[in-house]
XYZ file of C-alpha atoms in Angstrom:
579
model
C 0.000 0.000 0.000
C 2.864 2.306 0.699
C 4.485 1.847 -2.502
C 1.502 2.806 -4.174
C 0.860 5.845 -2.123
C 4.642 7.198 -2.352
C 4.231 6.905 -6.473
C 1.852 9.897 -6.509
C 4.135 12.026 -4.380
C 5.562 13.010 -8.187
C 7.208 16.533 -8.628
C 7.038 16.987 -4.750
C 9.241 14.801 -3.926
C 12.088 18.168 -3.420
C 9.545 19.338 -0.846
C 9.146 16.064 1.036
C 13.019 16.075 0.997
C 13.467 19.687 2.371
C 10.833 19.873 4.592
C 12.118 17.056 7.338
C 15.661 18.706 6.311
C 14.571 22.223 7.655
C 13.111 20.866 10.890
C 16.412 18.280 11.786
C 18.088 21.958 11.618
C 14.831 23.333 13.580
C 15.293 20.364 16.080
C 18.913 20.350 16.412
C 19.742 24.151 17.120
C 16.154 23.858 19.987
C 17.842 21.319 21.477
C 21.393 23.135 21.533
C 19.601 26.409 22.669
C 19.070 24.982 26.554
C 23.201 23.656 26.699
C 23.955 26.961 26.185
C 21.739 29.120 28.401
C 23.213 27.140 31.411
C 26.768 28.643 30.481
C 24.663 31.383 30.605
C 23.202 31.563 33.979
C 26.353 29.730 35.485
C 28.810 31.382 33.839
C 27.029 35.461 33.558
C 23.898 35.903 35.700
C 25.108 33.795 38.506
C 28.603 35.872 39.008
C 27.250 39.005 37.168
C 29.814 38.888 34.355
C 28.200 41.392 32.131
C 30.242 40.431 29.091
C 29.627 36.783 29.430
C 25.951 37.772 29.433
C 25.967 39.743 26.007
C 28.187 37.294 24.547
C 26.201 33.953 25.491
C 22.615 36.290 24.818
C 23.850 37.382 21.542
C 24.908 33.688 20.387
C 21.298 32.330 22.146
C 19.469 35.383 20.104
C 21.030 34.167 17.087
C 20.422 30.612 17.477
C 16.491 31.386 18.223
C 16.050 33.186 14.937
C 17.530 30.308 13.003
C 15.944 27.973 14.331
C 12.752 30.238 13.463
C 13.793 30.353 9.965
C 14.065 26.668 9.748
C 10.983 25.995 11.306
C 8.963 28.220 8.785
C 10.991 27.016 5.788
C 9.576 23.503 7.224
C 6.152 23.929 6.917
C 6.090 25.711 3.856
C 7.300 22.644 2.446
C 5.382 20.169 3.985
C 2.331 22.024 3.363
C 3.678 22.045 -0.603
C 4.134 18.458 -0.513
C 1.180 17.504 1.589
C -1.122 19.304 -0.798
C 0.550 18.437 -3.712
C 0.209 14.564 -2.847
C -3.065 14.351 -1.862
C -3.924 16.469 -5.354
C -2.079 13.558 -7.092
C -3.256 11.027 -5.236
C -6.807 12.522 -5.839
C -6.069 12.288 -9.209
C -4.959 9.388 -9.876
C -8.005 7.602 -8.213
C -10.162 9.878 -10.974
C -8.323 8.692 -13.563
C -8.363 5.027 -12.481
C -11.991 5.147 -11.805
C -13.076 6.510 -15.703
C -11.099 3.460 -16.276
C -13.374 0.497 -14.550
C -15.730 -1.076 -16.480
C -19.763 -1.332 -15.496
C -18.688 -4.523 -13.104
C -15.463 -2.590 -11.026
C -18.174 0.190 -10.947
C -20.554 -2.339 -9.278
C -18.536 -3.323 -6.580
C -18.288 0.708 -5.559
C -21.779 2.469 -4.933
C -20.861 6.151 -6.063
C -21.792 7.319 -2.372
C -18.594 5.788 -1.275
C -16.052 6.761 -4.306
C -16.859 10.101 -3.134
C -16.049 9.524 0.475
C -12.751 8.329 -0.659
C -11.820 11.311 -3.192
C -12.800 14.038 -0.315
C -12.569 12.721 3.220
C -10.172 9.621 3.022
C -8.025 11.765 1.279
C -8.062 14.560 3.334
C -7.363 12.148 5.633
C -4.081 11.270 3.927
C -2.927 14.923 3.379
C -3.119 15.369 7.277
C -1.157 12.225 7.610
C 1.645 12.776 5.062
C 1.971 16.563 6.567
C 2.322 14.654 10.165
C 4.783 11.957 8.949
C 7.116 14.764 6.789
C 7.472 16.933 9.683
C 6.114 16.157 12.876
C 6.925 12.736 12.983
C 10.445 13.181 12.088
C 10.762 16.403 14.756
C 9.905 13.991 17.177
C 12.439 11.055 17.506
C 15.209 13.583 16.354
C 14.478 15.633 19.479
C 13.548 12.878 21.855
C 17.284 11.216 20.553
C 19.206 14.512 20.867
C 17.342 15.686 24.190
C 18.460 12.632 25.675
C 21.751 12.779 24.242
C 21.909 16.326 25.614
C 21.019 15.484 28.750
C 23.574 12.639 29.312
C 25.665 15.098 28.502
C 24.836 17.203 31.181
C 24.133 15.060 33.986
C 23.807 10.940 32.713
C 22.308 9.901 36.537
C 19.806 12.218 35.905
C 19.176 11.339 32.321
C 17.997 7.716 33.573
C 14.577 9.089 34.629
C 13.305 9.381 31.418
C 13.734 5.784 30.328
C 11.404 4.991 33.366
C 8.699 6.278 31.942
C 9.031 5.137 28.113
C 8.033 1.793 28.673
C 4.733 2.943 30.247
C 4.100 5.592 27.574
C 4.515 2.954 24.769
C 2.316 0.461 26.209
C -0.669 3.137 26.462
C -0.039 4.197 22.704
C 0.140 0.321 21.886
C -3.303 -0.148 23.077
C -5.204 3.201 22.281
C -4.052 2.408 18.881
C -5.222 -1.667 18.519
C -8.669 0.045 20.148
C -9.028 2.637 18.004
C -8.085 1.006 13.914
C -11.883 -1.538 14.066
C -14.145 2.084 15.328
C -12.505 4.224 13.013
C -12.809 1.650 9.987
C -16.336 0.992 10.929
C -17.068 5.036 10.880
C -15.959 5.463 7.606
C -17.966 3.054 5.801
C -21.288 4.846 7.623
C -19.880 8.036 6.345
C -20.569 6.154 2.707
C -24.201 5.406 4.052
C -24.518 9.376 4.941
C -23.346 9.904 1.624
C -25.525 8.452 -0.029
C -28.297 9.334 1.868
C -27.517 13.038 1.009
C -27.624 12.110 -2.499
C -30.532 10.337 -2.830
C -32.423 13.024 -0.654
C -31.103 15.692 -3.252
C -31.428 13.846 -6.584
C -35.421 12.890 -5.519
C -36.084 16.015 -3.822
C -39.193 16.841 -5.905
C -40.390 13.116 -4.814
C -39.549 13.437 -1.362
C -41.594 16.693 -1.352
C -44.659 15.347 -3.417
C -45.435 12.568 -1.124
C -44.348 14.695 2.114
C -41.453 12.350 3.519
C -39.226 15.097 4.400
C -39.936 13.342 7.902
C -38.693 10.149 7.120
C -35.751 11.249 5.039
C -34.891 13.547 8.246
C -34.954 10.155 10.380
C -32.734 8.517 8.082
C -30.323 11.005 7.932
C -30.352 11.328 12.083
C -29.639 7.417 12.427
C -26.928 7.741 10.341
C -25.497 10.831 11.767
C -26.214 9.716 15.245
C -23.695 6.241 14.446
C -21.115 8.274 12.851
C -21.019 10.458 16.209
C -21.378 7.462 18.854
C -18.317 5.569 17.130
C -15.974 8.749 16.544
C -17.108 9.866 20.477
C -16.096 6.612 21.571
C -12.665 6.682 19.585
C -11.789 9.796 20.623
C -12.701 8.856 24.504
C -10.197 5.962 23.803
C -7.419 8.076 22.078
C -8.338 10.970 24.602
C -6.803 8.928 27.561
C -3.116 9.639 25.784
C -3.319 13.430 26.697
C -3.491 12.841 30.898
C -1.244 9.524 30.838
C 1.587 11.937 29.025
C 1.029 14.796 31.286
C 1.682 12.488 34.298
C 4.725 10.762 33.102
C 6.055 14.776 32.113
C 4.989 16.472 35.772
C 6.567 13.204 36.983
C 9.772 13.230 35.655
C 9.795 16.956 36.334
C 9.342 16.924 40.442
C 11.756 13.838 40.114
C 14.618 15.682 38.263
C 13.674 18.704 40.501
C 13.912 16.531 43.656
C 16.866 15.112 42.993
C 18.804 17.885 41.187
C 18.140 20.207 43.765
C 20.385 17.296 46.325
C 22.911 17.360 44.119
C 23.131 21.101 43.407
C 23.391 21.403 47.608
C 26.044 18.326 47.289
C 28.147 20.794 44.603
C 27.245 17.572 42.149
C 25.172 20.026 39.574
C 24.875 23.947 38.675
C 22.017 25.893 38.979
C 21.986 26.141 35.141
C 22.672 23.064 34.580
C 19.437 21.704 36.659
C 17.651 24.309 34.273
C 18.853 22.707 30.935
C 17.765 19.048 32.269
C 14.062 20.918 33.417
C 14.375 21.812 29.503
C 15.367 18.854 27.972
C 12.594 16.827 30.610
C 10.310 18.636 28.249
C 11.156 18.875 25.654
C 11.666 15.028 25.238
C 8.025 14.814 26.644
C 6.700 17.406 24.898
C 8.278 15.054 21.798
C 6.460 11.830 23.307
C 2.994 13.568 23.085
C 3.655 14.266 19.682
C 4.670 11.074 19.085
C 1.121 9.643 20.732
C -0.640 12.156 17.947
C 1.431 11.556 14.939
C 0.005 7.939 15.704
C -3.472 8.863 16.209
C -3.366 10.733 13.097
C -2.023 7.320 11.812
C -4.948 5.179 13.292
C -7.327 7.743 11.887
C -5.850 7.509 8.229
C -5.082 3.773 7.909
C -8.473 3.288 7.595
C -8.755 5.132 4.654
C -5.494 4.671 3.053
C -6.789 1.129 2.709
C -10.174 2.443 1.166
C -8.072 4.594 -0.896
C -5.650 1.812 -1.955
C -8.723 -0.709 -2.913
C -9.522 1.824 -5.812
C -6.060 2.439 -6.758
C -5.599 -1.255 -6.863
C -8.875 -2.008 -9.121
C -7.967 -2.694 -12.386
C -10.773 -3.020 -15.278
C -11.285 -6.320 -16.253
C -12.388 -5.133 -19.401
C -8.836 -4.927 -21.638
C -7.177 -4.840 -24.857
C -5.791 -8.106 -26.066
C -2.240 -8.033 -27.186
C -3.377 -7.164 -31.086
C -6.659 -5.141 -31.177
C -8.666 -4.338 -34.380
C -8.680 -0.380 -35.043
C -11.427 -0.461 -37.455
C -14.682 -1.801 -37.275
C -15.676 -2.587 -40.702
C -19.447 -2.531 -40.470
C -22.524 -2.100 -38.478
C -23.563 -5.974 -38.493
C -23.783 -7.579 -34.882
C -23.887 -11.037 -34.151
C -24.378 -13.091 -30.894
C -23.706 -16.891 -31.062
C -24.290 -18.651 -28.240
C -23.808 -15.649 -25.921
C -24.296 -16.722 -21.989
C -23.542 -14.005 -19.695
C -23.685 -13.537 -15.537
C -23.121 -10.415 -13.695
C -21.698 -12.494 -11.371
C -19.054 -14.565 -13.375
C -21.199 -17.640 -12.274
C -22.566 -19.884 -15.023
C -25.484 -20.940 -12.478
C -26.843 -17.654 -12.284
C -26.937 -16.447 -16.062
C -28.561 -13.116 -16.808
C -28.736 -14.057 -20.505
C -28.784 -17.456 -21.619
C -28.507 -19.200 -25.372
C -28.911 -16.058 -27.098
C -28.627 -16.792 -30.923
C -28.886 -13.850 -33.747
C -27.827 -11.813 -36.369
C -28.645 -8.395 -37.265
C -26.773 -7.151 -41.317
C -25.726 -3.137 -41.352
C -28.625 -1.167 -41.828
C -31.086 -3.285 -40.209
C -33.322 -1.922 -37.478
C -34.086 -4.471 -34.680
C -36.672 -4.130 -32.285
C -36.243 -5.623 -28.698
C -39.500 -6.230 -26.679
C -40.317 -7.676 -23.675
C -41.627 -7.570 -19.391
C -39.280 -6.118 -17.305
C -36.330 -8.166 -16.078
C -36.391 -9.874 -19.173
C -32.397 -9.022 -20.065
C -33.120 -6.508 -22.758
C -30.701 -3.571 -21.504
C -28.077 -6.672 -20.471
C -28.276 -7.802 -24.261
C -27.373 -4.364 -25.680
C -24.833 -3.417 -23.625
C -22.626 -6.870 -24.301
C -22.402 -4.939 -27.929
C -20.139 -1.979 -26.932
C -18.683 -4.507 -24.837
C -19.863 -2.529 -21.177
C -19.720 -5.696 -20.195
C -18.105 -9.123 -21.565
C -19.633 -12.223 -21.863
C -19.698 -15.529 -19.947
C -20.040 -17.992 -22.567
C -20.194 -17.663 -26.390
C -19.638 -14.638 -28.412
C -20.744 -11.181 -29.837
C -19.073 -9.960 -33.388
C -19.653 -6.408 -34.721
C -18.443 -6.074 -38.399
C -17.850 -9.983 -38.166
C -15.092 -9.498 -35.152
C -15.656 -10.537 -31.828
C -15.515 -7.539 -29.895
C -13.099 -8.929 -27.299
C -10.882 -8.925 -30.244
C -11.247 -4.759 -31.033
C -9.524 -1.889 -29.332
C -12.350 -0.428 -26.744
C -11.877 3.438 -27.401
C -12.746 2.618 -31.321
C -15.569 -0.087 -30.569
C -17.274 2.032 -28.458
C -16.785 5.420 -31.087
C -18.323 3.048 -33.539
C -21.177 2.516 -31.063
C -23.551 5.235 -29.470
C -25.978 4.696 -27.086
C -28.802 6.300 -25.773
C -29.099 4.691 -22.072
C -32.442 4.038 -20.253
C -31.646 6.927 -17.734
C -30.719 10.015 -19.986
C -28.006 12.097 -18.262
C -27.103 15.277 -19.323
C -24.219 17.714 -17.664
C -23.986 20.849 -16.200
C -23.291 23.706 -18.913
C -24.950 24.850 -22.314
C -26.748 22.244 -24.765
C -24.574 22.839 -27.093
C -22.023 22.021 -24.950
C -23.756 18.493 -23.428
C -24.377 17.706 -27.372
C -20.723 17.961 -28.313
C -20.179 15.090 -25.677
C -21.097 13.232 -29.401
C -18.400 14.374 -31.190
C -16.458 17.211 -29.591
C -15.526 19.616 -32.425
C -18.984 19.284 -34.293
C -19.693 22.388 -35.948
C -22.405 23.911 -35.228
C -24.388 23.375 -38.479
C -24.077 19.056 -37.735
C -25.633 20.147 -34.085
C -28.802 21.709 -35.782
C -29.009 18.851 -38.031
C -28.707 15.827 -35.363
C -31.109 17.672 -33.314
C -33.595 18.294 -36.140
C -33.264 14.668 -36.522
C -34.197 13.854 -33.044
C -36.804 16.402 -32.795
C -35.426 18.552 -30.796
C -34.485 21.656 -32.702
C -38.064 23.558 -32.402
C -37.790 23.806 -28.864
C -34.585 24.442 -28.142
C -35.190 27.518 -30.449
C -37.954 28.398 -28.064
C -36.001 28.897 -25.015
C -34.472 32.621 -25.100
C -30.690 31.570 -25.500
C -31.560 29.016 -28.010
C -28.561 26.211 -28.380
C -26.255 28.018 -25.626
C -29.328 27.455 -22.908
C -27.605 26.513 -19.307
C -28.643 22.843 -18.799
C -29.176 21.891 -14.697
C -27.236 19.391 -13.139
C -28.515 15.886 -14.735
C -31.262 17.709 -16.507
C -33.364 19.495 -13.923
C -34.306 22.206 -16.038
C -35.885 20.469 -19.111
C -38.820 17.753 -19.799
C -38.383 14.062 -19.434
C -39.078 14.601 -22.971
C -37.125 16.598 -23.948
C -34.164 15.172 -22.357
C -34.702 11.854 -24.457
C -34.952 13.910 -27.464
C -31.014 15.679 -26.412
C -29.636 12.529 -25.519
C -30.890 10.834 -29.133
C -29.146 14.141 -30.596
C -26.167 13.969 -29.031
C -25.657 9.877 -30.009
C -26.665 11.307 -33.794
C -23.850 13.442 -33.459
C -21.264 10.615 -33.499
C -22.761 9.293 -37.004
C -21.846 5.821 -35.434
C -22.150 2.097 -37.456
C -24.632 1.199 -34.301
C -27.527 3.032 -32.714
C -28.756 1.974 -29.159
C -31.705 3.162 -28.320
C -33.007 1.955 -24.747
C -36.527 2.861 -24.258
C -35.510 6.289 -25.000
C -39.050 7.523 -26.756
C -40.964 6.371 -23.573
C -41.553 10.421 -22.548
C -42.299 11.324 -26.078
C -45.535 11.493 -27.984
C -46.325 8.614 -30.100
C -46.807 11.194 -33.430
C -42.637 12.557 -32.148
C -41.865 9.085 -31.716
C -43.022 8.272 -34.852
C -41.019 11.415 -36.861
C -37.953 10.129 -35.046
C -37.696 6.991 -36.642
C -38.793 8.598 -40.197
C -35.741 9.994 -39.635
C -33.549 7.701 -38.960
C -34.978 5.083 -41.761
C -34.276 8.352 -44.176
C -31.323 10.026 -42.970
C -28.979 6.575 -41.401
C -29.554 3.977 -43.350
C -26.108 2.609 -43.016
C -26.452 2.382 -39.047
C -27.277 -0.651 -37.601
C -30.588 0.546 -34.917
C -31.184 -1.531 -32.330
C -34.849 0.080 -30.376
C -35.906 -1.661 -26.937
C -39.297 -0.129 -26.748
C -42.260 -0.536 -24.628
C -44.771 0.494 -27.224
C -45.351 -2.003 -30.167
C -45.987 1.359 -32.349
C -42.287 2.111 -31.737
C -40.650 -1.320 -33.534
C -43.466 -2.357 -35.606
C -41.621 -1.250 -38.748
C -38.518 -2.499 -37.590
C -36.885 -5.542 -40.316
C -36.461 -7.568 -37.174
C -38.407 -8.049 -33.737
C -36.582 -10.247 -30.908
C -39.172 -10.865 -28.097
C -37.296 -11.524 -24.553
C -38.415 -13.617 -21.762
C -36.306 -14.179 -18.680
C -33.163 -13.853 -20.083
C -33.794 -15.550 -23.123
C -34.915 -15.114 -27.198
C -38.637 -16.243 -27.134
C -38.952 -15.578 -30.644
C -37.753 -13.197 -33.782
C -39.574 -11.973 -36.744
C -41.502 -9.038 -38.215
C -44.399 -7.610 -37.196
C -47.007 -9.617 -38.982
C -45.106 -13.015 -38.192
C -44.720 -12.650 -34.690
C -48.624 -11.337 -34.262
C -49.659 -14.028 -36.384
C -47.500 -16.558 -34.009
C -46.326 -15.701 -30.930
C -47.959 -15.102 -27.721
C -46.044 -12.931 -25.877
C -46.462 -10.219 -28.552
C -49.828 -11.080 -29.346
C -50.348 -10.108 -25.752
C -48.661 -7.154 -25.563
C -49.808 -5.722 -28.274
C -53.701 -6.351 -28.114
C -53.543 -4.973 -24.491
C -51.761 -1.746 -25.991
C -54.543 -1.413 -28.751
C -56.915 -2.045 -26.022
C -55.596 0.819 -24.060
C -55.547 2.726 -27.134
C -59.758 1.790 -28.196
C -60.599 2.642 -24.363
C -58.502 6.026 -24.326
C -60.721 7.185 -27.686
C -63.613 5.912 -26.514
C -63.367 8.158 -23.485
């Protein structure tokens, strides 16, 4: 995990080199600073040598400022590096996560990639900060305190090795208490997450059927875990701060006690005693900085191990060793294809599924819900790869093509339109991002969308809401269809992407794609038997397998399924004109 956290250190490496650099200076001219004001006292106060006192003052002066310098030079560079890793690190899980494939994205809801871009990295930076500076101030001035203080006076020196044992047996266990609380906390932090974000994206539901209550209770019992488990870590890591005062005051009176003996027994100086008072606290002051360094540790190994689960994700979705660069054609065949979300054969999603659509061809996809439809499309820009048999575009199978050009070659038009903050101009270049703006009018007059996007005051360069707010359900469809147009692709997904549309839209949609792309392969899962009944081929679903395929007239002359579906729709249709 460390190895894979140091590689995004990068270009601040110079600043994680200078910054524990600057405070071994800081360190060593503090602990130096104490030596030297006992020649002071013994040597100029004490008699009332004047000159001794300007010359010792003047060197102590001197010493201080340094050691000021050093210390500031320090944490401007280990705030540079600090920042500057946790913006690479931050990075670098962005980058990795664009990467996964629809499966890596399953195993991480969204609620809890966020957690781990924002507050486990934060986290980190805090950490890395700590472990540049602090934690390297700390054992260089508990070393050269003690060093410093044999110097002066070694009998005395032996008090604070009583103590150490105790202090690093109360760190030992505050820390094996605290790891399980804090790795429980953050995973309800990815709970609270996502209950903020569902509360916000559904908003307008929450309000129309009143639950504000009940969302307000959810959000309480998650809050209300997240504060008993940090309240009881920080009890636990709270019992560091008296424990270190004790063994300090302790080891205070003690060198106090017994210094002020040996100063009556002409053993020890009155400055001398001073420096060891000094160096008693500093080297405790050290040891409690020691006991939060490793808090800070406890806190963050928690989420350097969320952080290094989606650094160490790696799409399972790759190029083989030779891919294809060019897809020849819009035809798509699947022979034999089996797949399972799961990897498990005994739990197939799709099973047997057997056809073969040539370029040009428009193939309806019917059937009830759960019945694999949106599975079966996706295998063909390969969001997903099968678990038995095979699916060829252009003759290929699709394992066997490069994915950036397999998936230009293919646009889709999802079930759940999305559309991104900024102009519609702007969310239809997503399609092809230096279309001019004369192919924008023209996909969107193809999808239907042109004569109200005129209507709205600022026309094509309209602010679009985050995910859509802002426009129809309708309308979104019809930007979304627009902005797969865009691509002029060999294959056209569309995945029940009419369903907010009139039929009489619906119906001058596909006009205009029989007229203006027939070279693309179409591929329409529709609800609405009005939307594929023209289509050259029909394939009927039913739990995750082909019932049946045909036209129109064959499968309503022979299968049931359709025969069903599509009397109960007329039906619907004779009752809604009788009213």
């Amino acid at each position: 995990m460390m190895k894979r956290l140091l590689g995004c250190v990068g270009e601040y490496k110079r600043d994680s080199f200078l910054a524990p650099l600057f405070v071994t200076g800081e360190v060593i001219l503090e602990v130096i600073i104490p030596f030297l004001m006992s020649y002071l006292i013994d040597q100029g106060i004490q008699v009332g040598n004047m000159q001794k006192i300007l010359q010792w003052g003047g060197i102590l002066v001197a010493l201080t400022v340094l050691s000021l310098a050093f210390g500031a030079l320090s944490g401007k560079h280990a705030a540079r590096a600090s920042a500057g890793f946790a913006s690479n690190l931050r990075r670098k899980m962005f980058y990795n996560v664009q990467e996964f494939s629809f499966s890596n994205m399953d195993k991480f809801s969204a609620s809890s990639i966020v957690t781990r871009l924002t507050t486990d990295v934060s986290n980190i930076q805090n950490s890395y900060q700590m472990v540049i500076r602090t934690a390297v101030r700390c054992p260089v001035m508990l070393v050269s305190a003690f060093l410093m203080a044999r110097a002066v006076n070694s009998r005395l020196s032996l008090v604070f090795l009583a103590v150490i044992p105790i202090l690093g047996i109360g760190l030992y266990l505050a820390m094996s208490s605290a790891h399980p609380i804090f790795e429980r906390v953050f995973h309800t932090y990815d709970r609270l997450n996502r209950v903020v974000q569902e509360n916000l994206r559904g908003v307008r539901v929450v309000k129309s059927y009143v639950r504000a209550g009940h969302e307000k209770e959810k959000f309480n019992t998650v809050s209300d875990s997240i504060y008993r488990d940090f309240s009881r870590a920080e009890k636990i890591l709270a019992a560091n701060a008296p424990l270190m005062q004790f063994c300090m005051y302790t080891c205070i009176l003690t060198i106090s006690w017994v210094g002020a003996h040996m100063i009556v027994g002409q053993q020890l100086s009155t400055g001398q005693l001073m420096s060891m008072i000094t160096y008693s606290t500093q080297i405790l002051m050290s040891l409690m900085m020691v006991s939060m360094v490793f808090v800070m540790i406890v806190v963050s190994r928690a989420s350097v191990e969320r952080v290094c689960e989606v650094l160490a994700e790696e799409s399972d979705l790759k190029n083989g060793e030779d891919p294809v660069y060019e897809v020849p054609n819009g035809s798509v065949e699947f022979d034999g294809v089996d797949f399972s979300y799961t990897g498990n054969p005994d739990k197939l999603a799709l099973r047997g599924v057997n056809f073969s659509a040539a370029p040009g061809q428009t193939v309806g996809i019917i059937g009830g819900t759960g019945s694999a439809k949106t599975t079966m499309v996706q295998l063909i820009a390969r969001l997903y790869d099968v678990t038995g048999g095979s699916v060829k575009v252009g003759g290929i199978d699709v394992r066997e093509y490069d994915i950036k050009t397999l998936r230009d070659e293919v646009a889709m038009v999802l079930q759940k339109n999305v559309l991104f903050s900024g102009s519609i101009a702007e969310n239809l270049r997503w399609g092809k991002e230096n279309a001019t703006d004369e192919e924008i009018v023209h996909a969107c007059k193809l999808a239907q969308a042109d004569e109200f996007i005129r209507s709205f005051p600022d026309g094509y360069q309209t602010h679009i809401e985050q995910d859509g707010a802002n426009v129809s359900g309708g309308q979104k469809q019809r930007l979304c269809i627009a902005r797969a147009l865009i691509k002029k692709p060999k294959i056209l997904i569309l995945d029940d992407s009419t369903s907010a549309v009139d039929t009489r839209t619906d119906a001058l949609i596909r006009k205009a794609f029989l007229e203006e792309i027939p070279h693309t392969t179409k591929f329409i899962i529709a609800q609405r038997i009005s939307s594929v009944s023209d289509a050259d081929m029909i394939i009927v679903m039913d739990g995750g397998m082909v019932n049946a395929i045909g036209t129109h007239e064959e499968l309503l002359a022979q299968n049931a399924i359709y025969q069903e579906v599509y009397y109960s729709q007329q039906k619907g249709e004779d009752d809604r004109a009788t009213d």
